[in-house]
Amino acid sequence: MFSDYDEVYQLVKTSFATTLDDDGTTQDYLNELRKKDAFIPGLSLVAEGKGGALVGQIALYKTIINTPHGKLTELLLSPICVHPNHFRRGIARVMIEEALRIAREMGYKAVFLCGNPQIYSKMGFVPTHFHNIFHEEDKAAEWSMVREIYEGALDGITGTINTI
């Protein structure tokens, strides 16, 4: 697990260097996340290419939905990346599906993220406000997205989330 942290750091740095809206600190964000109680090692996954080189990584960690009935712990996806030499091969989709499968086994209901709706809607994510869960800074944020791990998982749940 810890043995690949340096390689994951470089992968994240390289992958996000191609993103216009990244400030160059995503790899450091992931390292800091690993130190927090919200981090779930079993939901920090990598994808390997030929020869065992890392070509992708995904991390899901705990986040809180503030509901009228108290706090509900679910998951936040951040970050996910694929090495630029391996774009458009379905690697991100496979990593998301595997992470969701594991999360379901762990008893979670939903995965939230901040992201481009044009990209993540293709993977089943919808704006959180479709489920009456609102981002606390922008109630109609299209970029604040969620995917239920199973159909109806968020039925009857309302509240706010800060996915930043």
Coordinates of N, CA and C in Angstrom, one line a residue:
M1 N 0.8 -1.2 0.0 CA 0.0 0.0 0.0 C 0.9 1.3 0.0
F2 N 1.7 1.4 1.1 CA 2.5 2.6 1.1 C 3.6 2.6 0.1
S3 N 4.0 1.5 -0.4 CA 5.1 1.3 -1.3 C 4.8 2.0 -2.6
D4 N 3.6 2.2 -3.0 CA 3.3 2.9 -4.3 C 3.0 4.4 -4.1
Y5 N 3.1 4.9 -2.9 CA 2.7 6.3 -2.7 C 3.5 7.3 -3.6
D6 N 4.8 7.0 -3.7 CA 5.7 7.9 -4.5 C 5.3 7.8 -6.0
E7 N 5.0 6.6 -6.4 CA 4.6 6.4 -7.8 C 3.3 7.1 -8.1
V8 N 2.3 6.9 -7.2 CA 1.0 7.6 -7.3 C 1.2 9.1 -7.3
Y9 N 2.0 9.6 -6.4 CA 2.3 11.1 -6.4 C 2.7 11.6 -7.8
Q10 N 3.7 10.9 -8.4 CA 4.1 11.3 -9.7 C 3.0 11.1 -10.8
L11 N 2.3 10.1 -10.7 CA 1.2 9.8 -11.6 C 0.2 11.0 -11.6
V12 N -0.2 11.3 -10.3 CA -1.2 12.4 -10.2 C -0.6 13.7 -10.7
K13 N 0.6 14.0 -10.3 CA 1.3 15.2 -10.8 C 1.3 15.3 -12.3
T14 N 1.7 14.2 -13.0 CA 1.7 14.2 -14.4 C 0.3 14.3 -15.0
S15 N -0.6 13.6 -14.5 CA -2.0 13.6 -15.0 C -2.6 14.9 -14.9
F16 N -2.5 15.6 -13.8 CA -3.2 16.8 -13.6 C -2.4 18.0 -14.2
A17 N -1.2 17.8 -14.7 CA -0.5 18.9 -15.4 C -1.2 19.2 -16.7
T18 N -2.0 18.3 -17.2 CA -2.7 18.5 -18.5 C -4.0 19.2 -18.3
T19 N -4.4 19.4 -17.0 CA -5.7 20.0 -16.7 C -5.6 21.5 -16.5
L20 N -6.4 22.3 -17.3 CA -6.3 23.7 -17.2 C -6.7 24.3 -15.9
D21 N -7.7 23.7 -15.1 CA -8.2 24.3 -13.9 C -7.5 23.7 -12.7
D22 N -6.4 23.0 -12.8 CA -5.6 22.5 -11.7 C -4.6 23.5 -11.3
D23 N -4.4 23.7 -10.0 CA -3.4 24.6 -9.5 C -2.0 24.0 -9.2
G24 N -1.9 22.7 -9.6 CA -0.6 22.1 -9.4 C -0.4 21.5 -8.0
T25 N -1.5 21.4 -7.2 CA -1.3 20.9 -5.8 C -2.1 19.6 -5.6
T26 N -2.7 19.0 -6.6 CA -3.6 17.9 -6.4 C -2.8 16.7 -5.8
Q27 N -1.6 16.5 -6.2 CA -0.8 15.4 -5.7 C -0.5 15.6 -4.2
D28 N -0.4 16.9 -3.8 CA -0.1 17.2 -2.4 C -1.4 17.0 -1.6
Y29 N -2.5 17.4 -2.2 CA -3.9 17.2 -1.6 C -4.1 15.7 -1.2
L30 N -3.7 14.8 -2.2 CA -3.9 13.4 -1.9 C -3.0 12.9 -0.8
N31 N -1.8 13.4 -0.7 CA -0.9 13.0 0.4 C -1.5 13.5 1.7
E32 N -2.0 14.7 1.8 CA -2.6 15.2 3.0 C -3.9 14.4 3.4
L33 N -4.7 14.0 2.4 CA -5.9 13.2 2.6 C -5.5 11.9 3.3
R34 N -4.5 11.3 2.8 CA -4.1 10.0 3.4 C -3.9 10.1 4.9
K35 N -3.6 11.2 5.5 CA -3.3 11.4 6.9 C -4.6 11.6 7.7
K36 N -5.7 11.8 7.1 CA -7.0 12.1 7.8 C -7.8 10.9 8.1
D37 N -8.6 11.0 9.1 CA -9.5 9.9 9.5 C -10.5 9.5 8.4
A38 N -10.8 10.5 7.5 CA -11.8 10.3 6.4 C -11.2 9.4 5.3
F39 N -9.9 9.2 5.3 CA -9.3 8.4 4.3 C -9.6 6.9 4.5
I40 N -9.9 6.2 3.4 CA -10.3 4.8 3.5 C -9.3 4.0 2.6
P41 N -8.3 3.4 3.1 CA -7.3 2.7 2.3 C -7.9 1.7 1.3
G42 N -8.9 1.0 1.7 CA -9.6 0.1 0.8 C -10.3 0.7 -0.4
L43 N -10.4 2.0 -0.4 CA -11.1 2.7 -1.5 C -10.1 3.7 -2.2
S44 N -8.8 3.4 -2.0 CA -7.7 4.1 -2.7 C -7.1 3.0 -3.7
L45 N -7.5 3.1 -4.9 CA -7.1 2.1 -5.9 C -6.2 2.6 -7.0
V46 N -5.5 1.7 -7.6 CA -4.6 2.1 -8.7 C -5.0 1.1 -9.9
A47 N -4.7 1.6 -11.1 CA -4.8 0.7 -12.3 C -3.4 0.6 -12.8
E48 N -3.0 -0.7 -13.2 CA -1.7 -0.9 -13.7 C -1.8 -1.2 -15.2
G49 N -0.8 -0.8 -15.9 CA -0.7 -1.1 -17.3 C 0.3 -2.3 -17.5
K50 N 0.6 -2.5 -18.8 CA 1.6 -3.5 -19.1 C 2.9 -3.3 -18.4
G51 N 3.5 -4.3 -17.8 CA 4.7 -4.2 -17.1 C 4.5 -3.7 -15.7
G52 N 3.3 -3.5 -15.2 CA 3.0 -3.1 -13.9 C 3.1 -1.6 -13.6
A53 N 3.4 -0.8 -14.6 CA 3.4 0.7 -14.3 C 2.0 1.2 -14.0
L54 N 2.0 2.1 -13.1 CA 0.7 2.7 -12.7 C 0.2 3.6 -13.8
V55 N -1.1 3.4 -14.3 CA -1.6 4.3 -15.3 C -2.9 5.0 -14.8
G56 N -3.4 4.7 -13.6 CA -4.5 5.4 -13.1 C -4.6 5.2 -11.6
Q57 N -5.4 6.1 -11.0 CA -5.6 6.0 -9.5 C -6.9 6.7 -9.2
I58 N -7.6 6.2 -8.2 CA -8.8 6.8 -7.7 C -8.8 6.7 -6.1
A59 N -9.4 7.7 -5.5 CA -9.5 7.7 -4.0 C -10.9 8.2 -3.7
L60 N -11.6 7.4 -2.9 CA -12.9 7.7 -2.3 C -12.7 7.9 -0.8
Y61 N -13.2 8.9 -0.2 CA -13.1 9.1 1.3 C -14.4 9.6 1.8
K62 N -14.5 9.5 3.2 CA -15.7 9.9 3.8 C -16.0 11.4 3.7
T63 N -17.3 11.7 3.5 CA -17.8 13.1 3.6 C -19.1 13.1 4.3
I64 N -19.6 14.2 4.7 CA -20.8 14.3 5.5 C -21.9 15.1 4.7
I65 N -23.1 14.5 4.8 CA -24.3 15.2 4.4 C -25.0 15.6 5.6
N66 N -25.2 16.9 5.8 CA -26.0 17.5 6.9 C -27.5 17.4 6.5
T67 N -28.2 16.5 7.2 CA -29.6 16.3 7.0 C -30.4 16.9 8.1
P68 N -31.7 17.0 7.9 CA -32.6 17.5 9.0 C -32.6 16.5 10.2
H69 N -32.1 15.3 10.0 CA -32.1 14.3 11.0 C -30.8 14.0 11.6
G70 N -29.8 14.8 11.2 CA -28.4 14.6 11.7 C -27.4 14.4 10.5
K71 N -26.2 14.0 10.8 CA -25.2 13.8 9.8 C -25.2 12.4 9.3
L72 N -25.0 12.3 8.0 CA -25.0 11.1 7.3 C -23.6 11.0 6.6
T73 N -22.9 9.9 6.8 CA -21.6 9.7 6.2 C -21.7 9.0 4.9
E74 N -21.2 9.6 3.8 CA -21.1 8.9 2.5 C -19.7 9.1 2.0
L75 N -19.5 9.1 0.7 CA -18.2 9.1 0.1 C -18.1 10.3 -0.9
L76 N -16.8 10.7 -1.0 CA -16.4 11.7 -1.9 C -15.3 11.2 -2.8
L77 N -15.4 11.3 -4.1 CA -14.4 10.9 -5.0 C -13.5 12.0 -5.3
S78 N -12.2 11.9 -5.0 CA -11.3 13.0 -5.3 C -9.9 12.5 -4.8
P79 N -8.9 12.5 -5.6 CA -9.0 12.7 -7.0 C -9.0 11.3 -7.8
I80 N -9.3 11.5 -9.0 CA -9.2 10.4 -10.0 C -8.4 10.9 -11.1
C81 N -7.5 10.0 -11.6 CA -6.7 10.5 -12.8 C -6.2 9.3 -13.6
V82 N -5.9 9.5 -14.8 CA -5.3 8.5 -15.7 C -4.1 9.2 -16.4
H83 N -3.1 8.5 -16.6 CA -1.9 9.0 -17.2 C -2.3 9.5 -18.6
P84 N -1.8 10.7 -19.1 CA -2.2 11.2 -20.4 C -1.9 10.2 -21.5
N85 N -0.9 9.3 -21.4 CA -0.7 8.4 -22.5 C -1.7 7.2 -22.5
H86 N -2.6 7.2 -21.6 CA -3.6 6.2 -21.5 C -5.1 6.7 -21.5
F87 N -5.2 8.0 -21.9 CA -6.6 8.6 -22.0 C -7.4 7.8 -22.9
R88 N -8.7 7.9 -22.7 CA -9.8 7.4 -23.6 C -9.7 5.9 -23.9
R89 N -9.4 5.2 -22.8 CA -9.3 3.7 -22.9 C -10.2 3.1 -21.9
G90 N -11.1 3.9 -21.3 CA -12.0 3.3 -20.3 C -11.4 3.0 -18.9
I91 N -10.2 3.4 -18.7 CA -9.6 3.2 -17.4 C -10.3 3.9 -16.2
A92 N -10.7 5.1 -16.4 CA -11.4 5.8 -15.3 C -12.7 5.2 -15.0
R93 N -13.4 4.8 -16.1 CA -14.7 4.1 -15.9 C -14.6 2.8 -15.1
V94 N -13.6 2.0 -15.4 CA -13.3 0.8 -14.7 C -13.0 1.0 -13.3
M95 N -12.1 2.0 -13.0 CA -11.8 2.3 -11.6 C -13.0 2.8 -10.8
I96 N -13.8 3.6 -11.4 CA -15.0 4.1 -10.7 C -15.9 2.9 -10.4
E97 N -16.2 2.0 -11.4 CA -17.1 0.9 -11.2 C -16.5 0.0 -10.1
E98 N -15.2 -0.3 -10.1 CA -14.6 -1.1 -9.0 C -14.7 -0.4 -7.7
A99 N -14.5 0.8 -7.6 CA -14.6 1.6 -6.3 C -16.0 1.5 -5.8
L100 N -17.0 1.7 -6.7 CA -18.4 1.6 -6.3 C -18.8 0.2 -5.8
R101 N -18.2 -0.8 -6.5 CA -18.5 -2.2 -6.0 C -18.0 -2.4 -4.6
I102 N -16.8 -1.9 -4.3 CA -16.2 -2.1 -3.0 C -17.0 -1.3 -2.0
A103 N -17.3 0.0 -2.4 CA -18.1 0.9 -1.5 C -19.4 0.3 -1.1
R104 N -20.1 -0.4 -2.0 CA -21.4 -1.0 -1.7 C -21.2 -2.1 -0.7
E105 N -20.1 -2.9 -0.9 CA -19.8 -4.0 0.0 C -19.6 -3.4 1.4
M106 N -19.0 -2.2 1.5 CA -18.8 -1.6 2.8 C -20.0 -0.9 3.4
G107 N -21.1 -0.9 2.7 CA -22.3 -0.3 3.2 C -22.7 1.1 2.8
Y108 N -21.9 1.7 1.9 CA -22.2 3.1 1.5 C -23.3 3.1 0.5
K109 N -23.9 4.3 0.4 CA -25.1 4.5 -0.5 C -24.8 5.3 -1.7
A110 N -23.8 6.3 -1.6 CA -23.6 7.2 -2.7 C -22.2 7.7 -2.7
V111 N -21.8 8.2 -3.9 CA -20.5 8.8 -4.1 C -20.7 10.2 -4.7
F112 N -20.1 11.2 -4.0 CA -20.2 12.6 -4.5 C -18.9 13.0 -5.1
L113 N -18.9 14.1 -5.9 CA -17.7 14.6 -6.5 C -18.0 16.0 -7.0
C114 N -16.9 16.8 -7.2 CA -17.0 18.1 -7.9 C -16.3 17.8 -9.2
G115 N -17.1 18.1 -10.3 CA -16.5 17.8 -11.6 C -17.3 18.3 -12.7
N116 N -16.8 18.1 -13.9 CA -17.4 18.5 -15.1 C -18.6 17.6 -15.5
P117 N -19.8 18.2 -15.5 CA -21.0 17.4 -15.8 C -20.9 16.7 -17.1
Q118 N -20.2 17.3 -18.1 CA -20.1 16.7 -19.4 C -19.3 15.4 -19.4
I119 N -18.4 15.3 -18.5 CA -17.6 14.1 -18.3 C -18.3 13.1 -17.4
Y120 N -18.7 13.5 -16.2 CA -19.1 12.6 -15.2 C -20.6 12.1 -15.4
S121 N -21.4 12.8 -16.2 CA -22.7 12.4 -16.5 C -22.7 11.1 -17.3
K122 N -21.6 10.9 -18.1 CA -21.4 9.7 -18.9 C -21.2 8.5 -18.0
M123 N -20.8 8.7 -16.8 CA -20.5 7.7 -15.8 C -21.6 7.5 -14.8
G124 N -22.8 8.1 -15.0 CA -23.9 7.9 -14.1 C -24.0 9.0 -13.0
F125 N -23.2 10.0 -13.0 CA -23.3 11.0 -12.0 C -24.3 12.1 -12.4
V126 N -25.0 12.6 -11.5 CA -26.0 13.7 -11.7 C -25.8 14.8 -10.7
P127 N -26.2 16.0 -11.0 CA -26.1 17.1 -10.0 C -26.8 16.7 -8.7
T128 N -26.2 17.0 -7.6 CA -26.7 16.6 -6.3 C -28.1 17.1 -6.1
H129 N -28.4 18.3 -6.6 CA -29.7 18.9 -6.4 C -30.9 18.1 -7.0
F130 N -30.5 17.1 -7.9 CA -31.5 16.2 -8.5 C -32.1 15.3 -7.4
H131 N -31.3 15.1 -6.3 CA -31.7 14.3 -5.2 C -32.0 15.1 -3.9
N132 N -32.2 16.4 -4.1 CA -32.5 17.3 -3.0 C -31.4 17.3 -2.0
I133 N -30.2 17.2 -2.5 CA -29.0 17.4 -1.7 C -28.3 18.5 -2.3
F134 N -28.0 19.6 -1.6 CA -27.5 20.8 -2.1 C -26.1 21.1 -1.6
H135 N -25.3 21.7 -2.5 CA -24.0 22.2 -2.1 C -24.2 23.4 -1.3
E136 N -23.6 23.5 -0.1 CA -23.8 24.6 0.8 C -23.4 26.0 0.2
E137 N -22.5 26.0 -0.8 CA -22.1 27.3 -1.3 C -22.9 27.7 -2.6
D138 N -23.5 26.7 -3.3 CA -24.2 27.0 -4.5 C -25.3 25.9 -4.7
K139 N -26.5 26.3 -4.3 CA -27.6 25.3 -4.3 C -27.9 24.6 -5.6
A140 N -27.6 25.3 -6.7 CA -27.9 24.7 -8.0 C -26.6 24.3 -8.8
A141 N -25.6 24.0 -8.0 CA -24.3 23.7 -8.7 C -24.4 22.4 -9.5
E142 N -24.2 22.6 -10.8 CA -24.2 21.4 -11.7 C -23.0 20.6 -11.5
W143 N -21.9 21.2 -11.0 CA -20.6 20.5 -10.8 C -20.5 19.7 -9.5
S144 N -21.5 20.0 -8.6 CA -21.6 19.2 -7.4 C -22.5 18.0 -7.8
M145 N -21.8 16.8 -7.9 CA -22.5 15.7 -8.5 C -22.5 14.5 -7.5
V146 N -23.4 13.5 -7.8 CA -23.5 12.3 -7.0 C -23.9 11.2 -7.9
R147 N -23.5 10.0 -7.5 CA -24.0 8.7 -8.1 C -24.4 7.8 -7.0
E148 N -25.7 7.4 -7.1 CA -26.1 6.4 -6.1 C -25.4 5.1 -6.4
I149 N -25.1 4.4 -5.3 CA -24.4 3.1 -5.5 C -25.4 2.0 -5.9
Y150 N -26.6 2.2 -5.5 CA -27.7 1.3 -6.0 C -28.9 2.2 -6.1
E151 N -29.8 1.8 -7.0 CA -31.0 2.6 -7.3 C -31.8 2.9 -6.0
G152 N -32.2 4.1 -5.8 CA -33.0 4.5 -4.7 C -32.3 4.7 -3.4
A153 N -31.0 4.6 -3.5 CA -30.1 4.7 -2.2 C -30.3 6.1 -1.5
L154 N -30.6 7.1 -2.3 CA -30.8 8.4 -1.6 C -32.3 8.8 -1.5
D155 N -33.2 7.9 -1.7 CA -34.6 8.2 -1.5 C -34.8 8.7 -0.1
G156 N -35.5 9.8 0.1 CA -35.9 10.3 1.4 C -34.8 11.0 2.1
I157 N -33.6 11.2 1.5 CA -32.5 11.9 2.1 C -32.4 13.3 1.5
T158 N -32.4 14.3 2.3 CA -32.3 15.7 1.9 C -31.2 16.3 2.8
G159 N -30.6 17.3 2.3 CA -29.6 18.0 3.1 C -28.6 18.8 2.3
T160 N -27.5 19.1 2.9 CA -26.4 19.9 2.3 C -25.1 19.2 2.4
I161 N -24.3 19.4 1.5 CA -22.9 18.9 1.4 C -22.0 19.9 1.0
N162 N -20.8 19.9 1.6 CA -19.7 20.8 1.1 C -18.7 19.8 0.5
T163 N -18.6 19.7 -0.8 CA -17.7 18.8 -1.4 C -16.3 19.3 -1.7
I164 N -16.1 20.5 -1.2 CA -14.8 21.1 -1.4 C -13.8 20.8 -0.3

